GROMACS .gro file of N, CA and C in nm:
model
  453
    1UNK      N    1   0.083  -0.120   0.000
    1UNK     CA    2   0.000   0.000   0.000
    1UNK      C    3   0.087   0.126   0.000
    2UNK      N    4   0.201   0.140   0.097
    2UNK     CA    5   0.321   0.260   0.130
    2UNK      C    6   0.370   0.257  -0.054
    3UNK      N    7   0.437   0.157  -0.092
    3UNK     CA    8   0.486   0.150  -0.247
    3UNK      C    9   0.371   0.211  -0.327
    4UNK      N   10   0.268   0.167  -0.315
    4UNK     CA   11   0.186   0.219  -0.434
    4UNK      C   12   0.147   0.321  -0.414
    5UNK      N   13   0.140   0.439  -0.292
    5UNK     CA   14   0.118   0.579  -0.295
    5UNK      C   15   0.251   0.638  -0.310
    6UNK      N   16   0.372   0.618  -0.334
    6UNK     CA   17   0.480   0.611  -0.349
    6UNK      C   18   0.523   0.647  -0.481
    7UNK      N   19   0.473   0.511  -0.530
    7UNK     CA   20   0.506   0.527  -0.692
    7UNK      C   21   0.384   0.623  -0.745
    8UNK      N   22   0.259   0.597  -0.751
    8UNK     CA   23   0.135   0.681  -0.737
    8UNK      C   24   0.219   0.856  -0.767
    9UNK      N   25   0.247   0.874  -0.643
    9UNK     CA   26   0.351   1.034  -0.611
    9UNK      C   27   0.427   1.074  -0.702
   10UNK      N   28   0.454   0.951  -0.725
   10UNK     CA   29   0.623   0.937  -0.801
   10UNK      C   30   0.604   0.994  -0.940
   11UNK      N   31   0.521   0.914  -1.011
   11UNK     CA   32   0.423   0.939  -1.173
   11UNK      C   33   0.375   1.071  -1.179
   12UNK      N   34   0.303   1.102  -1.050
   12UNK     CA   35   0.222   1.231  -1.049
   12UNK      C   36   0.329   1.333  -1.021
   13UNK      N   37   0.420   1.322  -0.985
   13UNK     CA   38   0.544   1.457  -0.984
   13UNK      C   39   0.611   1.454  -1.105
   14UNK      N   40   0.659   1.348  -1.168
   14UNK     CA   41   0.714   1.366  -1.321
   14UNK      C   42   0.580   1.366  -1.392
   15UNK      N   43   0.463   1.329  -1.443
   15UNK     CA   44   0.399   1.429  -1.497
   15UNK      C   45   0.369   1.564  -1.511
   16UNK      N   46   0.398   1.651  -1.399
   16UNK     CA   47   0.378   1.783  -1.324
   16UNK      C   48   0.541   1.882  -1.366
   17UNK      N   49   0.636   1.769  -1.389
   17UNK     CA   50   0.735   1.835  -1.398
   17UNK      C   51   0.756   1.807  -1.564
   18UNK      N   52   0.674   1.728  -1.640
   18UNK     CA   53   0.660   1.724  -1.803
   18UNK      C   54   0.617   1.846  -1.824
   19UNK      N   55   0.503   1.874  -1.756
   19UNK     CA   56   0.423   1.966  -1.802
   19UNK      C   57   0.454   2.114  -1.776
   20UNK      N   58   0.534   2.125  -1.675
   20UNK     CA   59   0.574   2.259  -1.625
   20UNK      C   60   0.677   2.265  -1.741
   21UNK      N   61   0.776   2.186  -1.839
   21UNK     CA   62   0.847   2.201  -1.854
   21UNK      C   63   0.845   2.236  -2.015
   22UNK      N   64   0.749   2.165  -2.088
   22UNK     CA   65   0.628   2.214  -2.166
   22UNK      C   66   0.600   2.374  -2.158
   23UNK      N   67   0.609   2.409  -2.044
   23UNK     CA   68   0.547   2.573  -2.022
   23UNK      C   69   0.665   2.695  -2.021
   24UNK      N   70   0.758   2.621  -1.964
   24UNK     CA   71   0.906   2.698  -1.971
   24UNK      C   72   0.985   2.718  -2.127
   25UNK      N   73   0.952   2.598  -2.174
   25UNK     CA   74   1.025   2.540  -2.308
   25UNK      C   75   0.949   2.661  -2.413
   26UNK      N   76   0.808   2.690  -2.380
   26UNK     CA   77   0.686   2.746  -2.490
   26UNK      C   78   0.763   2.940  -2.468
   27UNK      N   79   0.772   2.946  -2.316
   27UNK     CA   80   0.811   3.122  -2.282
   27UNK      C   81   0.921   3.117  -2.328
   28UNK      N   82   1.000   3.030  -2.304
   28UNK     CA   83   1.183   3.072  -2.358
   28UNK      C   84   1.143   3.074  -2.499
   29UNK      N   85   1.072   3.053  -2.583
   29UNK     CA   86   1.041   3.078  -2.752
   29UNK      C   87   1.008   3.197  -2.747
   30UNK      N   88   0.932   3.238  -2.649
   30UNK     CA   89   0.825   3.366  -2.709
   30UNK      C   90   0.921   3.469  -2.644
   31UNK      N   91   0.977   3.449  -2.563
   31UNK     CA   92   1.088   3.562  -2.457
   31UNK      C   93   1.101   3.663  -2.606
   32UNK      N   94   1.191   3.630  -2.699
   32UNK     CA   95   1.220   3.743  -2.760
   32UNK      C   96   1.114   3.791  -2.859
   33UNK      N   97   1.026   3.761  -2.851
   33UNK     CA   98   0.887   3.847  -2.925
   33UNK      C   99   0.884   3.781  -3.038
   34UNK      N  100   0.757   3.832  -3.131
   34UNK     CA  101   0.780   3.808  -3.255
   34UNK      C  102   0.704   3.645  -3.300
   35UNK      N  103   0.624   3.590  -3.199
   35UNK     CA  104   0.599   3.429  -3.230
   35UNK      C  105   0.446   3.451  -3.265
   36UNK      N  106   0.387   3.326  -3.289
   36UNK     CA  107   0.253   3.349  -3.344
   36UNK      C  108   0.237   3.143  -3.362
   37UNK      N  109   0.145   3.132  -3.323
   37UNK     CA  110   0.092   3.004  -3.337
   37UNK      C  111   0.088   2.941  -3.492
   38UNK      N  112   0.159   2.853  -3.579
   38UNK     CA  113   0.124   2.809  -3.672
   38UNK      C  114   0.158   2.654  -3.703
   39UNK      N  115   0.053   2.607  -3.750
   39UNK     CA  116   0.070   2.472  -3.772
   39UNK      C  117   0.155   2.460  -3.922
   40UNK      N  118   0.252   2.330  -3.936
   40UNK     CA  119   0.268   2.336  -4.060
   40UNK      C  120   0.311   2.200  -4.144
   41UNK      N  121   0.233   2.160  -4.230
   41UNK     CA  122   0.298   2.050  -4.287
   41UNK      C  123   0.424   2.057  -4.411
   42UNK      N  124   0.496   1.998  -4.387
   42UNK     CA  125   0.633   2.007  -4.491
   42UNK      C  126   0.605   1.870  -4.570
   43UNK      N  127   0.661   1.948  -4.703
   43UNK     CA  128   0.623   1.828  -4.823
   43UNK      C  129   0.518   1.812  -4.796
   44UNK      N  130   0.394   1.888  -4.783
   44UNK     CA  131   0.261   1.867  -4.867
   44UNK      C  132   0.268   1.824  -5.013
   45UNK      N  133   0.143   1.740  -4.994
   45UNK     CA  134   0.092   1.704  -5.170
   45UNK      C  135   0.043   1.787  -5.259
   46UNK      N  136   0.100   1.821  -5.348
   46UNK     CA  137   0.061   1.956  -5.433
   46UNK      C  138  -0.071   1.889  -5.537
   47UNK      N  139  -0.189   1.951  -5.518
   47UNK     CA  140  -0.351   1.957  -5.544
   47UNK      C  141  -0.331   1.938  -5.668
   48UNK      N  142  -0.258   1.973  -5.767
   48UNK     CA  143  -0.255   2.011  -5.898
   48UNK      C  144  -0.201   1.848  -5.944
   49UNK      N  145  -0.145   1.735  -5.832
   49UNK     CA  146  -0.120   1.634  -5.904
   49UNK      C  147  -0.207   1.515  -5.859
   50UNK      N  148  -0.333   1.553  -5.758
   50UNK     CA  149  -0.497   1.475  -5.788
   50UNK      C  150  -0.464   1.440  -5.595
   51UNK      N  151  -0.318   1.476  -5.591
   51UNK     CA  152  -0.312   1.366  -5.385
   51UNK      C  153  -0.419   1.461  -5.321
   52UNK      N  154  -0.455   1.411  -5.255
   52UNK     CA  155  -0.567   1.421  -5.139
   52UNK      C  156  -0.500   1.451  -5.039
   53UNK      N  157  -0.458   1.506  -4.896
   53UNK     CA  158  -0.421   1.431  -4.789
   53UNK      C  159  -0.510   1.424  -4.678
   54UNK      N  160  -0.602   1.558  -4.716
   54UNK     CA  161  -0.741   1.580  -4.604
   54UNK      C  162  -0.627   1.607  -4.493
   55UNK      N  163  -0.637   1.588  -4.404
   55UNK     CA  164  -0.589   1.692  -4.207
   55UNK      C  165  -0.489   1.601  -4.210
   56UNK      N  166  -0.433   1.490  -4.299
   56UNK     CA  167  -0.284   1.428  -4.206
   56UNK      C  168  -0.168   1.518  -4.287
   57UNK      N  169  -0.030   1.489  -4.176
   57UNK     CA  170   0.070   1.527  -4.149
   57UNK      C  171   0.094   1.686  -4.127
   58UNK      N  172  -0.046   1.713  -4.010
   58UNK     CA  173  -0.030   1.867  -4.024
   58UNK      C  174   0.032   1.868  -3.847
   59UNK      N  175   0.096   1.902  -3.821
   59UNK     CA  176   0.187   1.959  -3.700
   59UNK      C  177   0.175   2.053  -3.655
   60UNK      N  178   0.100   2.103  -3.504
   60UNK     CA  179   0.134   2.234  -3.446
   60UNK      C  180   0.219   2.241  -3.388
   61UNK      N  181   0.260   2.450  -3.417
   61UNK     CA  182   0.391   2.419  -3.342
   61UNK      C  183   0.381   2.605  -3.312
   62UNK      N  184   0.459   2.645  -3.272
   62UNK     CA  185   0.509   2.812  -3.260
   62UNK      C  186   0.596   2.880  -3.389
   63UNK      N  187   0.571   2.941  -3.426
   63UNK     CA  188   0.682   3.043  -3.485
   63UNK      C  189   0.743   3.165  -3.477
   64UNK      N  190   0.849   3.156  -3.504
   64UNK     CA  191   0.909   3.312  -3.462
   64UNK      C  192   0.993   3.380  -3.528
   65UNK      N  193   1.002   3.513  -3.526
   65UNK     CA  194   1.055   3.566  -3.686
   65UNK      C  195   1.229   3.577  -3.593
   66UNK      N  196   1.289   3.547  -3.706
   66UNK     CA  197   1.437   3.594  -3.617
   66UNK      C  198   1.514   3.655  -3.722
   67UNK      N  199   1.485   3.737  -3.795
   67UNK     CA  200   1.605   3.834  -3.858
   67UNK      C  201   1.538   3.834  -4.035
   68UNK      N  202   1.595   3.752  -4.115
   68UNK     CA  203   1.549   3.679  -4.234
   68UNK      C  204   1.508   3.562  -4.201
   69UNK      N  205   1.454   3.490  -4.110
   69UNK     CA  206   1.429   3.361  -4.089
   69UNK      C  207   1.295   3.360  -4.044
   70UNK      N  208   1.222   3.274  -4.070
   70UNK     CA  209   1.145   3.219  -3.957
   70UNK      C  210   1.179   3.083  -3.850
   71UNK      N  211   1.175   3.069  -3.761
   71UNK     CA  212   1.240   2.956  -3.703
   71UNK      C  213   1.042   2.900  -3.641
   72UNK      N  214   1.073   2.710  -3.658
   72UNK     CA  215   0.915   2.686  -3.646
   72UNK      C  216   0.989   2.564  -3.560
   73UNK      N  217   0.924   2.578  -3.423
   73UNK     CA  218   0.901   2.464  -3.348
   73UNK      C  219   0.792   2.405  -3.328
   74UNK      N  220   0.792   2.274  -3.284
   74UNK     CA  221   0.680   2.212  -3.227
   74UNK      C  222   0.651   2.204  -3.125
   75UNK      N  223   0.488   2.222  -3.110
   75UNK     CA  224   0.464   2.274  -2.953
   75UNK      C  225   0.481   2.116  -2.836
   76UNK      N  226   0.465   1.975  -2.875
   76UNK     CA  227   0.481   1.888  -2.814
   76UNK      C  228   0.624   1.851  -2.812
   77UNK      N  229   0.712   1.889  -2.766
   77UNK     CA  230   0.832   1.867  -2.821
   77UNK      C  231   0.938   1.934  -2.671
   78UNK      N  232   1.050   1.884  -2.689
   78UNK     CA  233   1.124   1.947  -2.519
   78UNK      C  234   1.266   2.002  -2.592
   79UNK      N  235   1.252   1.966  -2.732
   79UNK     CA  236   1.377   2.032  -2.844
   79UNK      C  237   1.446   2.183  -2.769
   80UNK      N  238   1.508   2.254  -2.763
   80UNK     CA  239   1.529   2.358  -2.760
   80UNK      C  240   1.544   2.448  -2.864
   81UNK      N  241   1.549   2.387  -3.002
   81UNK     CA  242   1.624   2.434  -3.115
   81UNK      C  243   1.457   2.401  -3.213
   82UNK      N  244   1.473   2.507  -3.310
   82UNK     CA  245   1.366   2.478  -3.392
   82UNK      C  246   1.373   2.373  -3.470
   83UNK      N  247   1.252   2.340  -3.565
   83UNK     CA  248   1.261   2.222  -3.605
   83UNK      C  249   1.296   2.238  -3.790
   84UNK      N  250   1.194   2.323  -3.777
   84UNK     CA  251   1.237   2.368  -3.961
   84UNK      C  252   1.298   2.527  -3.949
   85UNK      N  253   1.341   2.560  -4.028
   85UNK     CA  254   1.414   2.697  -4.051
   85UNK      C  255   1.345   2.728  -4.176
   86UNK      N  256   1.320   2.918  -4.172
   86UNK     CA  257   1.197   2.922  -4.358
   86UNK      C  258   1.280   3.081  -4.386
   87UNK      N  259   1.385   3.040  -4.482
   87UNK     CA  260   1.481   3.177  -4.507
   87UNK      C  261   1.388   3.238  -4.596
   88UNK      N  262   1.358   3.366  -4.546
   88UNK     CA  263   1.310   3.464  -4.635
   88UNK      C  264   1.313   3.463  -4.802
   89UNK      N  265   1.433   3.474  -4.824
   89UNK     CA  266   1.426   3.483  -5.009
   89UNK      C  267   1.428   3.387  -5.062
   90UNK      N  268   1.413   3.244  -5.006
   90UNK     CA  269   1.373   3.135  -5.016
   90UNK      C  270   1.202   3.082  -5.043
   91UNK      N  271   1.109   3.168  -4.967
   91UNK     CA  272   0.968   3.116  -4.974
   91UNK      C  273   0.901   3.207  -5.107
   92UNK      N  274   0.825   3.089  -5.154
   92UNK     CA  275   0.774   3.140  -5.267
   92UNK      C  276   0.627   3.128  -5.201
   93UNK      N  277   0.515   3.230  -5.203
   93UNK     CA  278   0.387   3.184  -5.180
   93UNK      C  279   0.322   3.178  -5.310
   94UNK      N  280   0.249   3.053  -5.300
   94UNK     CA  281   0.171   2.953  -5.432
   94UNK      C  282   0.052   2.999  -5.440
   95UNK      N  283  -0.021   2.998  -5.303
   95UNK     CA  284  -0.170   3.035  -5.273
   95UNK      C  285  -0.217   2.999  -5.122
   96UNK      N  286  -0.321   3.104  -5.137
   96UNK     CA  287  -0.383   3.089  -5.009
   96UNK      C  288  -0.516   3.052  -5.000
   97UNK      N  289  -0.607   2.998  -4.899
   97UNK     CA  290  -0.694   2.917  -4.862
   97UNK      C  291  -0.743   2.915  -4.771
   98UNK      N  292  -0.879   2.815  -4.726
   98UNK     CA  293  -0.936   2.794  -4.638
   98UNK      C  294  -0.907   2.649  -4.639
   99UNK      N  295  -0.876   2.609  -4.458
   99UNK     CA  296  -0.877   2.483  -4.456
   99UNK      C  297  -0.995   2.392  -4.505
  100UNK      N  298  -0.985   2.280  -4.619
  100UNK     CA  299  -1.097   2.159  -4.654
  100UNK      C  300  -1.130   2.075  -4.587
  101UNK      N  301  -1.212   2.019  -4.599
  101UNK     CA  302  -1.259   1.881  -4.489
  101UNK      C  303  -1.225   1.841  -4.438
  102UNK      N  304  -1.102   1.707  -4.388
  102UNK     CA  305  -1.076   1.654  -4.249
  102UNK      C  306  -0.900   1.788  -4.210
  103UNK      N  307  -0.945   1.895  -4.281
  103UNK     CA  308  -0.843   1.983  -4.277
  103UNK      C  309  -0.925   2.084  -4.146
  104UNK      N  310  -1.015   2.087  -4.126
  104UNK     CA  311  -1.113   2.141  -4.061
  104UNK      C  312  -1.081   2.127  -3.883
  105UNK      N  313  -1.066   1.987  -3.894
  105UNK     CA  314  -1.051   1.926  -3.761
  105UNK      C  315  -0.957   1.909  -3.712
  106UNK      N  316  -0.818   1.946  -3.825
  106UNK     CA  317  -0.723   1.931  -3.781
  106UNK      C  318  -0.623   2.086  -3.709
  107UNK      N  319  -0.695   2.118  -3.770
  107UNK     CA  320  -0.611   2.278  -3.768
  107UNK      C  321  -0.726   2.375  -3.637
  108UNK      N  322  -0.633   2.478  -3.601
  108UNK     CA  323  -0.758   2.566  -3.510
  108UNK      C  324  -0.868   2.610  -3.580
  109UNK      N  325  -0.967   2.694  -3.549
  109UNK     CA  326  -1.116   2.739  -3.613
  109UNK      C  327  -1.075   2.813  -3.699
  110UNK      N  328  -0.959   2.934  -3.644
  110UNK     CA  329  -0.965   3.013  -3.741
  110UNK      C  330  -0.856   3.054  -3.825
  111UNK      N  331  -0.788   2.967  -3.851
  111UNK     CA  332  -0.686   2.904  -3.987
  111UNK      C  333  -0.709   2.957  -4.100
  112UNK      N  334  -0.623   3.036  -4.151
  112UNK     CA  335  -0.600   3.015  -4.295
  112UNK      C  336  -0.475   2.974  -4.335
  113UNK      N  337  -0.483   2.865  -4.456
  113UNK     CA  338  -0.402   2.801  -4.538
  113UNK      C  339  -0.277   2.891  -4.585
  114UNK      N  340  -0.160   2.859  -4.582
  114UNK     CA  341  -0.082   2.925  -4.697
  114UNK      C  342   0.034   2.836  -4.787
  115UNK      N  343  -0.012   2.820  -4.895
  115UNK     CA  344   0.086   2.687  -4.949
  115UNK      C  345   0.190   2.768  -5.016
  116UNK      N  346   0.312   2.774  -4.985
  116UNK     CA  347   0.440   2.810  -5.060
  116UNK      C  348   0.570   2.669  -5.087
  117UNK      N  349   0.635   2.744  -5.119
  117UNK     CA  350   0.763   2.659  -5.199
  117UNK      C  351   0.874   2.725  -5.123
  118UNK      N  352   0.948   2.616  -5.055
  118UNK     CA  353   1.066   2.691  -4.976
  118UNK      C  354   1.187   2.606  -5.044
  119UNK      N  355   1.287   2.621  -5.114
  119UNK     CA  356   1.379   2.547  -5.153
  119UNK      C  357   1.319   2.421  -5.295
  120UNK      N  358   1.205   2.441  -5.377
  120UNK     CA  359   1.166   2.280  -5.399
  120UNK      C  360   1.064   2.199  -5.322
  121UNK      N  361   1.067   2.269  -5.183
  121UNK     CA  362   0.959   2.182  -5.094
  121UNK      C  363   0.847   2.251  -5.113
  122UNK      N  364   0.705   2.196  -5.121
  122UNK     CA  365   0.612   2.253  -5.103
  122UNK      C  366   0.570   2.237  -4.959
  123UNK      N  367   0.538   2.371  -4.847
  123UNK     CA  368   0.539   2.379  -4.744
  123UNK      C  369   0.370   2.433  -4.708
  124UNK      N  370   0.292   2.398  -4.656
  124UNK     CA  371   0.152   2.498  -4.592
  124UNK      C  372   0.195   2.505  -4.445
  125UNK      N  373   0.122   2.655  -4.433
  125UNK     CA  374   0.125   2.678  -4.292
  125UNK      C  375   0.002   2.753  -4.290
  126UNK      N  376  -0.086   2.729  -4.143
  126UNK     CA  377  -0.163   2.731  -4.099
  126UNK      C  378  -0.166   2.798  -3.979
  127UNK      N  379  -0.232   2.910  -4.016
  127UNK     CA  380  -0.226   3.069  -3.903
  127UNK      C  381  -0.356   3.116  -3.933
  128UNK      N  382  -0.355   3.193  -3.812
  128UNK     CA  383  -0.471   3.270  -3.812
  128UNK      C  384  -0.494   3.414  -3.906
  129UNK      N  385  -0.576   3.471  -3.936
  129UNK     CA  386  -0.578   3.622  -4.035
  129UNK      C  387  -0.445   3.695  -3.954
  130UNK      N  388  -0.455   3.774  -3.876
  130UNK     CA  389  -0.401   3.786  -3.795
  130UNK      C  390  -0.217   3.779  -3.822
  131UNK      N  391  -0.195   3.670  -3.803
  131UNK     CA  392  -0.089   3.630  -3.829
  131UNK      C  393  -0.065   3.609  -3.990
  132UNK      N  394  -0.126   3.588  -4.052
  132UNK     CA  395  -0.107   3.586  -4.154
  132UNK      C  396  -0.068   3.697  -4.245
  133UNK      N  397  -0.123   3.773  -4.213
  133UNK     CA  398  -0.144   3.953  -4.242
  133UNK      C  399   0.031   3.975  -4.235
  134UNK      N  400   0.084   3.967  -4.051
  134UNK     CA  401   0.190   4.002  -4.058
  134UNK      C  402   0.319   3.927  -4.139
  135UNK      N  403   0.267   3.789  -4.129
  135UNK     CA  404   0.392   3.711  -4.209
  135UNK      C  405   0.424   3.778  -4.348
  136UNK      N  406   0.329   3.783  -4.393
  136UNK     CA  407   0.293   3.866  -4.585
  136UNK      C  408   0.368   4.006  -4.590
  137UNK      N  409   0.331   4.028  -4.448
  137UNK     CA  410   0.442   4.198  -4.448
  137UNK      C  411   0.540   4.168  -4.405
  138UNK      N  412   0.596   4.036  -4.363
  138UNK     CA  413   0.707   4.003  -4.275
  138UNK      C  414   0.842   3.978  -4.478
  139UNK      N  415   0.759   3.938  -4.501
  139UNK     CA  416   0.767   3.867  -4.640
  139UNK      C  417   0.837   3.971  -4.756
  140UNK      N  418   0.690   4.073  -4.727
  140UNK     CA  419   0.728   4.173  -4.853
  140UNK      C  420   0.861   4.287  -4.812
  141UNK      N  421   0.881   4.270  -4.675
  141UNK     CA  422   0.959   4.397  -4.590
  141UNK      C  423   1.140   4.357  -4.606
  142UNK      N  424   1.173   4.202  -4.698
  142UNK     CA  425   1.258   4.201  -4.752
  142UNK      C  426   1.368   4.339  -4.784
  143UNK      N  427   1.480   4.326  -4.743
  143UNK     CA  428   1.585   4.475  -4.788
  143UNK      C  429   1.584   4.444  -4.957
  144UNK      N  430   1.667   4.578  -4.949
  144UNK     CA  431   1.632   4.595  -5.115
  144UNK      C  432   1.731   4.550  -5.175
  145UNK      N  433   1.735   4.465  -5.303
  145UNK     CA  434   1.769   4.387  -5.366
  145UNK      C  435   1.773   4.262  -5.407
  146UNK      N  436   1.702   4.203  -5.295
  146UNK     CA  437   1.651   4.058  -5.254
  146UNK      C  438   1.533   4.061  -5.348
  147UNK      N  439   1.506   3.940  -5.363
  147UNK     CA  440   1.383   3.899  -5.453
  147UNK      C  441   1.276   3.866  -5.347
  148UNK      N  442   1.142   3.852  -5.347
  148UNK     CA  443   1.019   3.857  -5.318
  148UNK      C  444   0.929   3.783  -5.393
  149UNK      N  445   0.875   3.700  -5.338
  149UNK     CA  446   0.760   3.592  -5.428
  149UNK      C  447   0.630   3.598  -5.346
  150UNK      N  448   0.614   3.669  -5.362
  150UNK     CA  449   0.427   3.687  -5.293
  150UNK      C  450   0.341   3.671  -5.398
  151UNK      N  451   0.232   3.619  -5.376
  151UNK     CA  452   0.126   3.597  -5.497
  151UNK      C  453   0.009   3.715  -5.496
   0.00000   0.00000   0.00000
């Protein structure tokens, strides 16, 4: 009975300390400003060649602008380091959207789609108006001489 409120304790303090740590991991991202909630799948199936994928391989995570970069972590994750990197004169935006059917359930309510090309990869990310607005000015605010692919 002593063992099993023990271990019982034991589970329930490293869960408590997952989760606190989850919460530290999320502020040390946002500490230097600049983040915004976006989900994003890499190597999406590009529509134009009939794939379907409906809501799989979409990932939430944080993003945050850091100079010419965007740096994108995942929010389930204890990484310290981002997961994808999205260099500015690198993203091409393709088009934008409303999430489709089992795209609905996968993403927050108020999502909009943005499918670009970063390197060859076709990338969507999934933000709110909001955020979206600023990425597009984050985008076009490129220094001068750099190229720009906004649609």
């Amino acid at each position: 009975m002593v063992l099993a409120l023990v271990l019982s304790g034991a589970v329930l303090a490293l869960v408590l300390l997952g989760l606190f740590a989850f919460g530290l991991r999320r502020r040390l991202i946002q500490r230097p400003g600049g983040t915004f909630d976006c989900s994003l799948r890499w190597g999406a199936p590009d529509p134009g060649e009939g794939a379907e994928a409906g809501g799989k391989g979409w990932v939430y995570g944080v993003s945050r602008y850091s100079g010419d970069r965007v740096e994108w972590f995942r929010v389930f994750s204890y990484a310290p380091r981002p997961r994808r990197l999205l260099e500015r004169e690198a993203i091409e935006v393709l088009e934008r959207r409303r999430p489709e059917g089992d795209e609905e359930l996968a993403l927050l309510s108020d999502s909009v789609v943005l499918a670009c090309s970063h390197r060859g990869t076709r990338v969507e990310l999934a933000m709110s108006e909001d955020a979206l607005t600023g990425f597009l000015a984050w985008l076009e605010a490129a220094p001068p001489g750099q190229r720009v692919n906004v649609a």
